[in-house]
mmCIF file of C-alpha atoms and ligand atoms in Angstrom:
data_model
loop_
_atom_site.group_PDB
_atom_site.id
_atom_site.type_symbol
_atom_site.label_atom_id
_atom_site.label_comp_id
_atom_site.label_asym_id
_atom_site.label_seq_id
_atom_site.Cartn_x
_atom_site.Cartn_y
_atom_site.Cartn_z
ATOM 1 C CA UNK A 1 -125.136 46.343 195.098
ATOM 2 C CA UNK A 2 -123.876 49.882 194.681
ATOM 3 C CA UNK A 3 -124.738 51.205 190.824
ATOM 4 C CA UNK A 4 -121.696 52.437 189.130
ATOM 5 C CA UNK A 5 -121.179 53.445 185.263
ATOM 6 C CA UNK A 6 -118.313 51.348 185.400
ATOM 7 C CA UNK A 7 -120.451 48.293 186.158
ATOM 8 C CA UNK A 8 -123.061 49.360 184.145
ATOM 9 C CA UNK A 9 -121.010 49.289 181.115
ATOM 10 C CA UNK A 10 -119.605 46.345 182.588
ATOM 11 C CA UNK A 11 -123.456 44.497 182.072
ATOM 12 C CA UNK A 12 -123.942 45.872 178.475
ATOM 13 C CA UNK A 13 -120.866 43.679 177.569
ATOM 14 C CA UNK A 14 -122.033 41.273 174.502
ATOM 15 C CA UNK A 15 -124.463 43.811 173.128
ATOM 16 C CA UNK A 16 -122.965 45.070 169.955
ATOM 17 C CA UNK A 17 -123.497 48.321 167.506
ATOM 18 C CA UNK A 18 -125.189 48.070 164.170
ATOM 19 C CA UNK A 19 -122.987 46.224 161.918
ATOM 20 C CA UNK A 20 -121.932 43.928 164.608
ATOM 21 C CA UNK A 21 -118.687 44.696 165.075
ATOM 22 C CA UNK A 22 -117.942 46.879 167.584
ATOM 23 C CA UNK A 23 -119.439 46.484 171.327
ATOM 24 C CA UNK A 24 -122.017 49.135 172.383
ATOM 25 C CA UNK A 25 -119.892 49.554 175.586
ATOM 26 C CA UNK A 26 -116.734 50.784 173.947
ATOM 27 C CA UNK A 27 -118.615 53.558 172.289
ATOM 28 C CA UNK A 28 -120.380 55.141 175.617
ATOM 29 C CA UNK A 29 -118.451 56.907 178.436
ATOM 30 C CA UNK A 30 -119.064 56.610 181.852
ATOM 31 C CA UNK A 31 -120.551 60.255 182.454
ATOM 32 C CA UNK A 32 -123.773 58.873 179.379
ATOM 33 C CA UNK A 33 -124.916 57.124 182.448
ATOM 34 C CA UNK A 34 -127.229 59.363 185.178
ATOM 35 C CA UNK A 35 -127.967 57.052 188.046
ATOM 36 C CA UNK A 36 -130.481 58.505 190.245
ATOM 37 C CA UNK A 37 -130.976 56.023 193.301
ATOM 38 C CA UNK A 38 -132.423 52.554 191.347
ATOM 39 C CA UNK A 39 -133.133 54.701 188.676
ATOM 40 C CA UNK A 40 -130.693 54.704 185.508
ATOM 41 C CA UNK A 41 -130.697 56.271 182.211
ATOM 42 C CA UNK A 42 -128.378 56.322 179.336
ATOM 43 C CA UNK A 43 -127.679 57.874 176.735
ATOM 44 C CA UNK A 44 -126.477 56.928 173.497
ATOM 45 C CA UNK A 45 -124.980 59.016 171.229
ATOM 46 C CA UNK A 46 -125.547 58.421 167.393
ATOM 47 C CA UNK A 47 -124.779 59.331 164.078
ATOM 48 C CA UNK A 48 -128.397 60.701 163.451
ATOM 49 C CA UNK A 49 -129.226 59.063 159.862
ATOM 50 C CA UNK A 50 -128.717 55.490 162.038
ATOM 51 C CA UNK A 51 -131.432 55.871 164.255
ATOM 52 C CA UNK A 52 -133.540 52.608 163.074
ATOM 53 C CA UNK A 53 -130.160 50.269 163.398
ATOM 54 C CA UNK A 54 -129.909 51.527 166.618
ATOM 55 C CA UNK A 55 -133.588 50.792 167.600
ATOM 56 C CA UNK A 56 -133.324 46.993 168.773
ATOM 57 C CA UNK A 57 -129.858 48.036 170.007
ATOM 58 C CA UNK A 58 -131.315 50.601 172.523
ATOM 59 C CA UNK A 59 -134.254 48.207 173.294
ATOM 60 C CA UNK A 60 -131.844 45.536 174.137
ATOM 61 C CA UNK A 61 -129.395 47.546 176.530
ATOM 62 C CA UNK A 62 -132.876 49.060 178.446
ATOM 63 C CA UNK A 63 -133.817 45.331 178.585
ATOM 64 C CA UNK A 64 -130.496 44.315 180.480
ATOM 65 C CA UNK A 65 -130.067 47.312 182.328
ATOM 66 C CA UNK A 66 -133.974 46.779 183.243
ATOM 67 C CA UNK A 67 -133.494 43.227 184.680
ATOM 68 C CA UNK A 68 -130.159 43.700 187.082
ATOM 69 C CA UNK A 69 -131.426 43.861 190.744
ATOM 70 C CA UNK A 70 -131.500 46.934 192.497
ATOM 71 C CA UNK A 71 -132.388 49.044 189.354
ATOM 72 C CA UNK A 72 -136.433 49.533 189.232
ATOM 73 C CA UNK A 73 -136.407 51.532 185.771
ATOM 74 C CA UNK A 74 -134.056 51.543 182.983
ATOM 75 C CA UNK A 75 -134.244 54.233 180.124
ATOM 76 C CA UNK A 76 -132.175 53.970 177.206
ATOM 77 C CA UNK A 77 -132.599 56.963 174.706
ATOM 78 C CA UNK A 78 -131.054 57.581 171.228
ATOM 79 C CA UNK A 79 -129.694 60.744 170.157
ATOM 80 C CA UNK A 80 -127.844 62.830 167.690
ATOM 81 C CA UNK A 81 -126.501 65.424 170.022
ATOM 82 C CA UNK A 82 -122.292 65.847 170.379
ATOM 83 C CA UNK A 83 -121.063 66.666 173.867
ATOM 84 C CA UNK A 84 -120.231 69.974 173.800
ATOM 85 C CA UNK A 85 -122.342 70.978 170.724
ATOM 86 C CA UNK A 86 -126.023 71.841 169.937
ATOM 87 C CA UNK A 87 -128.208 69.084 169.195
ATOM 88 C CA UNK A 88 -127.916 68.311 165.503
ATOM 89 C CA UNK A 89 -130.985 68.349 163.170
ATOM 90 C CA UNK A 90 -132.726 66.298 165.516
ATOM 91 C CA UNK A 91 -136.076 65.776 163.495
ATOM 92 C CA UNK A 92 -133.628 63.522 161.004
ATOM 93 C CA UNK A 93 -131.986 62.112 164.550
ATOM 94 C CA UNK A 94 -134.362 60.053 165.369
ATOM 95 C CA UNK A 95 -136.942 60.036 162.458
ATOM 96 C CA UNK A 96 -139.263 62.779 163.883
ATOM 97 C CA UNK A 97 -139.525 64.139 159.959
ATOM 98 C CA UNK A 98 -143.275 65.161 160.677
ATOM 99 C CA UNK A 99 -141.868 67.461 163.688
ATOM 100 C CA UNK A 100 -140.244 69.408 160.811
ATOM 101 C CA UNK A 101 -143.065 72.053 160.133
ATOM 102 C CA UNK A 102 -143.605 73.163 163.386
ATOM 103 C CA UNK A 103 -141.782 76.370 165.102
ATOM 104 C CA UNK A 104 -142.115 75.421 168.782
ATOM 105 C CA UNK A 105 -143.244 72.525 171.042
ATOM 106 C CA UNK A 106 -143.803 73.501 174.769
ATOM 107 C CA UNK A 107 -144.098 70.932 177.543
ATOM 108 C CA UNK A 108 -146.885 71.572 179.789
ATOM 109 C CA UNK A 109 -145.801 70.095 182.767
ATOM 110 C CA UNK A 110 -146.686 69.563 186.457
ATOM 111 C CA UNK A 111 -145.033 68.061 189.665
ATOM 112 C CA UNK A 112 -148.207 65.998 190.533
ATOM 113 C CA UNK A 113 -151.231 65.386 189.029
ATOM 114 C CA UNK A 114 -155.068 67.253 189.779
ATOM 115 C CA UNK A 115 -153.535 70.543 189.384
ATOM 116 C CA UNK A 116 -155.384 71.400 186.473
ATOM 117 C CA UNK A 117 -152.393 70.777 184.373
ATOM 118 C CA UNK A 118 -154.967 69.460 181.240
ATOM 119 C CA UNK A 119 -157.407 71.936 181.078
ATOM 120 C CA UNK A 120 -154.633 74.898 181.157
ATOM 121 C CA UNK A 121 -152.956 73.112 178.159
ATOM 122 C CA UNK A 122 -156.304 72.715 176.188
ATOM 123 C CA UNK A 123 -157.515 76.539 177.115
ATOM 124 C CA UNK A 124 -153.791 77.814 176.476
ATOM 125 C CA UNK A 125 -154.008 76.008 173.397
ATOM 126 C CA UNK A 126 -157.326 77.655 172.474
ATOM 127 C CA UNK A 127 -156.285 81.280 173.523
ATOM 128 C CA UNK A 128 -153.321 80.830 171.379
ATOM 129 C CA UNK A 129 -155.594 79.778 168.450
ATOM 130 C CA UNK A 130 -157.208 83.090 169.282
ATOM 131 C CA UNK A 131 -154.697 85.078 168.667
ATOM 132 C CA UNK A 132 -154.084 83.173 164.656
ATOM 133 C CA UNK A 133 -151.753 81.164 165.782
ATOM 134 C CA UNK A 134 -151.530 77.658 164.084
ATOM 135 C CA UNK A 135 -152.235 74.931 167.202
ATOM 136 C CA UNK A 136 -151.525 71.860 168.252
ATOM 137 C CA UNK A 137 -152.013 69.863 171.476
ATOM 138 C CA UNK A 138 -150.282 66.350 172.374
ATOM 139 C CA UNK A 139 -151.860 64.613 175.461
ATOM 140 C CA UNK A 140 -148.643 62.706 176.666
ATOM 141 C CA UNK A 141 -150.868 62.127 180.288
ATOM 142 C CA UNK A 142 -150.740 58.149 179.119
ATOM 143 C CA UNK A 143 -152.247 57.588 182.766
ATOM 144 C CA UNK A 144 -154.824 59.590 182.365
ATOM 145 C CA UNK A 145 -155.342 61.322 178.831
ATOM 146 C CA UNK A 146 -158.248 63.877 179.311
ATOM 147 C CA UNK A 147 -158.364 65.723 175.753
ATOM 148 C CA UNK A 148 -160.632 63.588 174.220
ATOM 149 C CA UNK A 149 -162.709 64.976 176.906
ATOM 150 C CA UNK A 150 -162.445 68.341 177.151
ATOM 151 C CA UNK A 151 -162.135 69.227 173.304
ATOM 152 C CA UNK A 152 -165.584 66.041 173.030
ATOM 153 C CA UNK A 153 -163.422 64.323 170.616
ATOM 154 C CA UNK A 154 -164.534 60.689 169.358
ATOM 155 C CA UNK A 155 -163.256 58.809 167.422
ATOM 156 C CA UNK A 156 -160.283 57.895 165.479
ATOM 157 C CA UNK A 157 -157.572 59.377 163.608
ATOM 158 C CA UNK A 158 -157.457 58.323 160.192
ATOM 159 C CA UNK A 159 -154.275 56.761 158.581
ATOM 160 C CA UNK A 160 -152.931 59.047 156.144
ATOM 161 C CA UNK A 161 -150.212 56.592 154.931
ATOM 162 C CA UNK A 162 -148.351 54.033 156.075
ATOM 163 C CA UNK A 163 -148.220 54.337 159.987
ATOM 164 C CA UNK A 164 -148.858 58.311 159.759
ATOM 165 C CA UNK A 165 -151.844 58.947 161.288
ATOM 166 C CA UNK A 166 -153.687 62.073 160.819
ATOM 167 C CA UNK A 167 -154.719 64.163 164.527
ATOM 168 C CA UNK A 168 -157.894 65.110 165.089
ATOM 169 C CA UNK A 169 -159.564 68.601 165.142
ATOM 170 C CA UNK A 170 -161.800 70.726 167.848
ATOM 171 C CA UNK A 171 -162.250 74.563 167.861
ATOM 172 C CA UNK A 172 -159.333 74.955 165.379
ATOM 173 C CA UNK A 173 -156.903 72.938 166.995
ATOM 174 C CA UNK A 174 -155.121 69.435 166.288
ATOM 175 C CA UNK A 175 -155.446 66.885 168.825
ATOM 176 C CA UNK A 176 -153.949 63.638 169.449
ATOM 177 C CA UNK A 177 -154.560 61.519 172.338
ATOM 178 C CA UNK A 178 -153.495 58.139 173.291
ATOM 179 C CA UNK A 179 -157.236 58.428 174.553
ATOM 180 C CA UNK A 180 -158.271 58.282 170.827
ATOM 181 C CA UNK A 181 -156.468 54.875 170.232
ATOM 182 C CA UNK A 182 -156.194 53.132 173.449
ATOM 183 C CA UNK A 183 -158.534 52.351 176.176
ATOM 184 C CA UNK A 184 -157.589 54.371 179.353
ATOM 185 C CA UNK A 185 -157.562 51.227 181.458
ATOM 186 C CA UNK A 186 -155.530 49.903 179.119
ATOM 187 C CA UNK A 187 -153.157 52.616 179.235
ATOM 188 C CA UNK A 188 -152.767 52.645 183.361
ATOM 189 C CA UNK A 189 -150.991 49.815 183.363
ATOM 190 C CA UNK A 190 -148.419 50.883 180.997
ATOM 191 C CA UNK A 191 -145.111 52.197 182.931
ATOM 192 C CA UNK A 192 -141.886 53.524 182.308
ATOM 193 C CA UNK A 193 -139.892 52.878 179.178
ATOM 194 C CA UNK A 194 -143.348 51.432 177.476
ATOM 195 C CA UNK A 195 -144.440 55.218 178.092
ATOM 196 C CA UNK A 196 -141.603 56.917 176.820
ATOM 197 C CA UNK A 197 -141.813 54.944 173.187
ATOM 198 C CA UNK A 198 -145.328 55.849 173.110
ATOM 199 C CA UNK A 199 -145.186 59.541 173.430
ATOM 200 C CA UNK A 200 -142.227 59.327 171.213
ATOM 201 C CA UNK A 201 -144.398 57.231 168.720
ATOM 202 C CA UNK A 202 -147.593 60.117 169.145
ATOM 203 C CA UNK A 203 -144.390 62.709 168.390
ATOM 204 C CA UNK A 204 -142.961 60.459 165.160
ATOM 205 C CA UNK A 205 -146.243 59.540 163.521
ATOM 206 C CA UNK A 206 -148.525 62.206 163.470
ATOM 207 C CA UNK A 207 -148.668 64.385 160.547
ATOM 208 C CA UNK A 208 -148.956 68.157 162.286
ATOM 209 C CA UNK A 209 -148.885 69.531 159.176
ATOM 210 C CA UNK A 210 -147.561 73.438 159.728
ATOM 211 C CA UNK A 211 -148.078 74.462 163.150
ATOM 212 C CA UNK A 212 -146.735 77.662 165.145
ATOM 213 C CA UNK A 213 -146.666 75.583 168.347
ATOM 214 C CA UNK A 214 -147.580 72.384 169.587
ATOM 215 C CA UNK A 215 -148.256 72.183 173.712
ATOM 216 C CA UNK A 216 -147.852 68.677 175.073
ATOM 217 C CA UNK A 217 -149.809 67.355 178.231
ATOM 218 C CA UNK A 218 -147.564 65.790 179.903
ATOM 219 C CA UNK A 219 -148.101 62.822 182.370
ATOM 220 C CA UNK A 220 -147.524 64.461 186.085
ATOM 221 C CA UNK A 221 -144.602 64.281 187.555
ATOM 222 C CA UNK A 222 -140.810 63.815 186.649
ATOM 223 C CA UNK A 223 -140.115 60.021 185.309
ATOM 224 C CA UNK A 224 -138.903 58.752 182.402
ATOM 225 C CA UNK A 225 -141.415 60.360 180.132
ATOM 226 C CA UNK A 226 -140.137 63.614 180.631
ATOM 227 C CA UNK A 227 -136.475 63.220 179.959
ATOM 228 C CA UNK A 228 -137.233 60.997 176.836
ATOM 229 C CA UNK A 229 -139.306 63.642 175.377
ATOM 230 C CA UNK A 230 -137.014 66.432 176.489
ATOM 231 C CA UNK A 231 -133.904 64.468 174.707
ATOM 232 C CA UNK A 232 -135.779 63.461 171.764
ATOM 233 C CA UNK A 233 -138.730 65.884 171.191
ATOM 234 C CA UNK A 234 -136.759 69.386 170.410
ATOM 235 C CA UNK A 235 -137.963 71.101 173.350
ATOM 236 C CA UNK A 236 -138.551 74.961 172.853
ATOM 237 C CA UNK A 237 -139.621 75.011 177.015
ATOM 238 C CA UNK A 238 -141.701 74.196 179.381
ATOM 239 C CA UNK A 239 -144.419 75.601 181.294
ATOM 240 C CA UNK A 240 -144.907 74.853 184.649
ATOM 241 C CA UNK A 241 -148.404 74.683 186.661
ATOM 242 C CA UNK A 242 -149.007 74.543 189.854
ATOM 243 C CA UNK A 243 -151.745 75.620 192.668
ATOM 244 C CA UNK A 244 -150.500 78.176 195.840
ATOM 245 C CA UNK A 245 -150.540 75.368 198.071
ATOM 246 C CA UNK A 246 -147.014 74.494 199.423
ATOM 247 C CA UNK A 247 -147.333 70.975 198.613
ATOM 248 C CA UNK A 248 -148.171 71.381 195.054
ATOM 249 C CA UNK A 249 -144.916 74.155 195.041
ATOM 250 C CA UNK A 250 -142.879 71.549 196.313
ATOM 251 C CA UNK A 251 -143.352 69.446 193.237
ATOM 252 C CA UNK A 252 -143.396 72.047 190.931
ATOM 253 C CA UNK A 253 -139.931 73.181 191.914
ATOM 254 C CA UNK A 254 -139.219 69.396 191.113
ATOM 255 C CA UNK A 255 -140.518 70.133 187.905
ATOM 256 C CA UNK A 256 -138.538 72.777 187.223
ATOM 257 C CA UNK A 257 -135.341 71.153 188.443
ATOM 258 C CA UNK A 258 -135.769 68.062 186.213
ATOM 259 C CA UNK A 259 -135.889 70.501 183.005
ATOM 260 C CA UNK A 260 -133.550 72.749 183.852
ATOM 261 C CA UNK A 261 -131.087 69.210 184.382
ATOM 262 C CA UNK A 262 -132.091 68.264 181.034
ATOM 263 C CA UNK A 263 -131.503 71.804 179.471
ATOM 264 C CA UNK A 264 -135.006 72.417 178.645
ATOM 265 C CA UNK A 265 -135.761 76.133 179.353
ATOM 266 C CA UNK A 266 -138.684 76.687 182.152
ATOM 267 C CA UNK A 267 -140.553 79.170 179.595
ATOM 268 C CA UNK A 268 -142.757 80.311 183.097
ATOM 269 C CA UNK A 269 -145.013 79.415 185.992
ATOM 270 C CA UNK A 270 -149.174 79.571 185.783
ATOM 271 C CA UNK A 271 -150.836 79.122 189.362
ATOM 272 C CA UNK A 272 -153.888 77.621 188.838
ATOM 273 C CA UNK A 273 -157.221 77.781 191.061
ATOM 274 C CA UNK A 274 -155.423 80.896 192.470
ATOM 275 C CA UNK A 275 -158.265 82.207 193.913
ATOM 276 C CA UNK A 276 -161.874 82.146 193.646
ATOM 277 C CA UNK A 277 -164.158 84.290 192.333
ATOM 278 C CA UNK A 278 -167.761 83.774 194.051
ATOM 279 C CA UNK A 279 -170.642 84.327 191.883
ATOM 280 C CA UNK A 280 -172.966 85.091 194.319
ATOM 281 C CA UNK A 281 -171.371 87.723 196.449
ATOM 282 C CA UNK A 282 -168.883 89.079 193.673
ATOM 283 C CA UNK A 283 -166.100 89.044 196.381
ATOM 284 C CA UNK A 284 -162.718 87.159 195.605
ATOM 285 C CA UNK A 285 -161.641 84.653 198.188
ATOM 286 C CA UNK A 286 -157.861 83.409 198.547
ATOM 287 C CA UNK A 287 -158.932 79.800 199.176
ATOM 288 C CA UNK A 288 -154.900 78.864 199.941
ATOM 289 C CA UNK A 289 -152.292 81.350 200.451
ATOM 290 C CA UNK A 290 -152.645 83.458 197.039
ATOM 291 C CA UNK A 291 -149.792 84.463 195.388
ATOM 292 C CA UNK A 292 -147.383 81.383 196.013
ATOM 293 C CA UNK A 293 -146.907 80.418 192.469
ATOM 294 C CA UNK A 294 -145.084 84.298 192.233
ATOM 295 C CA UNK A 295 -143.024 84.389 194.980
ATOM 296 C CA UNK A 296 -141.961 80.995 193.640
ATOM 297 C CA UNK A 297 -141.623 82.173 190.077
ATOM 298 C CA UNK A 298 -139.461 84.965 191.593
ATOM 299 C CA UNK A 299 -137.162 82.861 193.318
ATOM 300 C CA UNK A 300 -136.756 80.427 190.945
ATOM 301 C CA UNK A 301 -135.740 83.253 188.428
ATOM 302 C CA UNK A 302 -138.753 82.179 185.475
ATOM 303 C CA UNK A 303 -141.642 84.205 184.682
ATOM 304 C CA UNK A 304 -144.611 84.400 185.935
ATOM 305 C CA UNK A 305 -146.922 83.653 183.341
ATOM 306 C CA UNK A 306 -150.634 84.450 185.276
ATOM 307 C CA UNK A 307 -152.746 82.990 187.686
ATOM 308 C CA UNK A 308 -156.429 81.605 186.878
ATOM 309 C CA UNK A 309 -158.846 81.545 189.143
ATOM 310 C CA UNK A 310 -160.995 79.029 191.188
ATOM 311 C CA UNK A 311 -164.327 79.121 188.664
ATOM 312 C CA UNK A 312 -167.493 76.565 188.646
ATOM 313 C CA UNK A 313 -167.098 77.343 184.795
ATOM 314 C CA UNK A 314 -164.126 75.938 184.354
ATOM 315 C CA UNK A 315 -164.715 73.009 185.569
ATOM 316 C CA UNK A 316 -168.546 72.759 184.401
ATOM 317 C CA UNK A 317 -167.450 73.627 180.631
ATOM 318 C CA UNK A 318 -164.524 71.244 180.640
ATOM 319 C CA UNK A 319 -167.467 68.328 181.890
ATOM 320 C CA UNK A 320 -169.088 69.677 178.948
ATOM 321 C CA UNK A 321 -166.625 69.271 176.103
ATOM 322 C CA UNK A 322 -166.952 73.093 175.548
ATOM 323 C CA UNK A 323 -163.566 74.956 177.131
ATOM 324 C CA UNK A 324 -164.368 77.955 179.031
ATOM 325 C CA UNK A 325 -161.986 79.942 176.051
ATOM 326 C CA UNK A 326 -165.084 79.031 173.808
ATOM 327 C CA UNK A 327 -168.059 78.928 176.309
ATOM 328 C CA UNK A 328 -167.365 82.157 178.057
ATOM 329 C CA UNK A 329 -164.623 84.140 176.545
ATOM 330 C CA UNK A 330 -165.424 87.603 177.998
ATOM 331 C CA UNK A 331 -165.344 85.822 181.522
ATOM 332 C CA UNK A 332 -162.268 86.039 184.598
ATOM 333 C CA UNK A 333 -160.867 82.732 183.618
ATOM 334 C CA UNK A 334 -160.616 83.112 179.622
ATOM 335 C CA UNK A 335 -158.988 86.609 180.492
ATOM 336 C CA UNK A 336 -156.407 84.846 182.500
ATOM 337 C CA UNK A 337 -155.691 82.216 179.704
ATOM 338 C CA UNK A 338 -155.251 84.885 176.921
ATOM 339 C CA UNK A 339 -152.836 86.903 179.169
ATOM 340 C CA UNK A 340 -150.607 83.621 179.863
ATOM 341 C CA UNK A 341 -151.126 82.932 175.867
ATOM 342 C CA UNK A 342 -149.420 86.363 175.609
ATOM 343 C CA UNK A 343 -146.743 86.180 177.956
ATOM 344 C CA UNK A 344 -145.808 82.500 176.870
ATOM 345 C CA UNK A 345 -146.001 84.043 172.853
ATOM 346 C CA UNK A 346 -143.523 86.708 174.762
ATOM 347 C CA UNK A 347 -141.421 84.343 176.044
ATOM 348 C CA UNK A 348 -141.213 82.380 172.283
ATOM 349 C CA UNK A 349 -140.125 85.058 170.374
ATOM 350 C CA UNK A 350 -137.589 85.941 172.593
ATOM 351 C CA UNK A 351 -136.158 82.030 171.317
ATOM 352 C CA UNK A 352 -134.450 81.505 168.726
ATOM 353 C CA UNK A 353 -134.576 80.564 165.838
ATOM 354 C CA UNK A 354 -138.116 80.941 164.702
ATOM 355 C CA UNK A 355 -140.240 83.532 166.416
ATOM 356 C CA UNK A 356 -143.730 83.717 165.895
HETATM 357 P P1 ADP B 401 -154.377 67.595 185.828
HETATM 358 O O1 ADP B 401 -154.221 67.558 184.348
HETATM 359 O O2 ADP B 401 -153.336 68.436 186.501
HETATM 360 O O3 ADP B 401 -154.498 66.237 186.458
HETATM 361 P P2 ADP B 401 -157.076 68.560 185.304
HETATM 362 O O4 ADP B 401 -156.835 69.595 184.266
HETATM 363 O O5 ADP B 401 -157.619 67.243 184.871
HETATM 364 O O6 ADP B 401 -155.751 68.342 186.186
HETATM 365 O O7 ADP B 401 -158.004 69.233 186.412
HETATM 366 C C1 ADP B 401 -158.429 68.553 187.570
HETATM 367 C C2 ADP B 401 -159.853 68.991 187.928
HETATM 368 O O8 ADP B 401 -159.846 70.367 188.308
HETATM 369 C C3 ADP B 401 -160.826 68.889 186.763
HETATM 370 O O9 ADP B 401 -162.077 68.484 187.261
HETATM 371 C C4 ADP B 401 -160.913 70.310 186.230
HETATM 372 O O10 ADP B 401 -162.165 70.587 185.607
HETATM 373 C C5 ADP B 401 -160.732 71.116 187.487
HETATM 374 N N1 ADP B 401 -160.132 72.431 187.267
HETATM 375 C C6 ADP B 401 -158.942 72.693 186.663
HETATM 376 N N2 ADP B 401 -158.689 74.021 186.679
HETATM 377 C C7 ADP B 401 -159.738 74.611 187.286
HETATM 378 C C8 ADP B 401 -160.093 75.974 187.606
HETATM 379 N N3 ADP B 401 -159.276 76.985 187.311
HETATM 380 N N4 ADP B 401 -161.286 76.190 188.224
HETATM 381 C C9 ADP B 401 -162.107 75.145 188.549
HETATM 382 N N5 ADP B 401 -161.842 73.872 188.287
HETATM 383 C C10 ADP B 401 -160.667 73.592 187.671
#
């Protein structure tokens, strides 16, 4: 049966606003729908001190919209933003009050995953640390949260009060994982909307404290995840990395279209496992078609924030729980992270409002 918004609306009929008076489908216009094949998402538009009446509200329209045939994932998201206006104080929106002390949050994003999406976030993060910067990394990969791993973090968080948990620390940066409180099997079979509260929960109930920036792994590709966070999690931008292949292009170009869509600014491109340097002949080798990501970048119109080459060490030191930014910090690849570090501070404090 052919999705409309009209028939959408149509099937939300019977679930009501807080208060219980007026129906949910007289207050949302067609064009708060995006249907995207089987796909749906809509968006609700609330006064942003209501955002837990609205909670079971927004569950319950996903629900519906979840179970008609022919749609295979539902999103319903909350949010404080007018048409035709900024987004208004969006930390009070939707009860992100720990977001409050931090200047910017950048998406690190891929089209697929196994490009070495995780271990730029967690050097990135550490190159930025370098530089003073106060850091913070959120591993959103749900399917496959690697942080623990690379920054050899056990453990819990502890509770600081309430349902506020506190992150964890490695090398000077804040970490939280899902990794930390769930079991990874566990997490695969999670999908979808179930996803999208939980990054939104790992956004809501951590206390950053005062951080500069905040990177968030994000899971690969460009579901559900990503639009929830970009609509709820005050976005500053997102990076995008890729390798030269053509495949892995392909998907970043997805990437970039999904944020761009969403009005999340594509802050730059990093091609990873450009090239390799070989250790025992000291010669560089361009594996795949070198240089890919740029011409990309270029045609795309959004920076170019580096490339980072093919190294054994990276790899090794990530195994080890020791980044290559802190193992071997004079060496190609830790080079290549502080340059993107720079261009992506660059790229910041040409944002408004808060540079750093
Ligand atoms: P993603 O997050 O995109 O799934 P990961 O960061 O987990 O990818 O990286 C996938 C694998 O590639 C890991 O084994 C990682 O150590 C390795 N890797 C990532 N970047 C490099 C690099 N520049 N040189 C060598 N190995 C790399």
């Amino acid at each position: 049966m052919l999705l409309t918004p009209a028939r959408l609306r149509s099937l939300l009929s019977g679930v009501l606003a807080p208060g219980g008076h007026v129906a949910l489908a007289a207050l949302i216009a067609n064009d708060d729908f995006r249907i995207d094949g089987e796909r749906v998402t809509l968006t609700i538009r609330i006064d942003g001190t209501d955002a837990d009446a609205w909670e079971p509200i927004r569950r319950e329209a996903q629900e519906r919209l979840a179970s008609v045939s022919g749609i295979t994932s539902a999103l319903v998201v909350l949010t404080a933003e007018r048409k035709g206006q900024g987004a208004v104080a969006p930390e009070a929106a939707s009860g992100f009050a720990a977001l409050a002390g931090i200047r910017h949050i950048v998406a690190v994003a891929s089209g697929k995953g196994g490009v070495g999406k995780s271990t730029t976030t967690c050097n990135l993060a550490l190159a930025l640390a370098g530089m003073g910067l106060k850091v913070g990394v959120l591993d959103a990969d749900i399917y496959g949260p690697s942080m623990p791993r690379l920054f050899a973090l056990k453990g819990q968080p502890t509770v600081k009060s309430g349902r506020i948990l506190n992150p964890l620390e490695a090398y000077g940066c804040k970490v939280m994982s899902i990794g930390f409180v769930v079991d990874s099997e566990a997490a695969m079979i999670w999908r979808g909307p179930m996803v999208a509260s939980a990054i939104t929960q790992m956004l809501r109930d951590i206390d950053w404290g005062a951080l500069d920036i905040l990177l968030i792994d994000m899971p690969p590709g460009t579901g559900d995840a990503q639009l929830t966070l970009s609509q709820q999690g005050r976005l500053a931008g997102a990076v995008i990395v890729s390798t030269p292949q053509d495949l892995a292009l392909i998907d970043a170009r997805r990437g970039v279209t999904m944020f761009r869509d969403v009005g999340v600014p594509v802050l730059g491109l990093v091609e990873n496992m450009s090239y390799f340097l070989c250790d025992a002949c000291g010669k560089r080798h361009d594996i795949f078609a070198h240089g890919g990501a740029r011409r990309e970048a270029e045609r795309l119109a959004i920076a170019f924030l580096g490339e980072v080459p093919l190294d054994m060490e990276v790899r090794r030191r990530s195994d080890d729980g020791v980044p290559v930014m802190i193992a071997a910090p004079d060496s190609a690849p830790a080079k290549a992270y502080r340059l993107i570090a720079t261009g992506l501070r660059e790229r910041l404090r040409g944002l408004q409002p808060a540079a750093i």
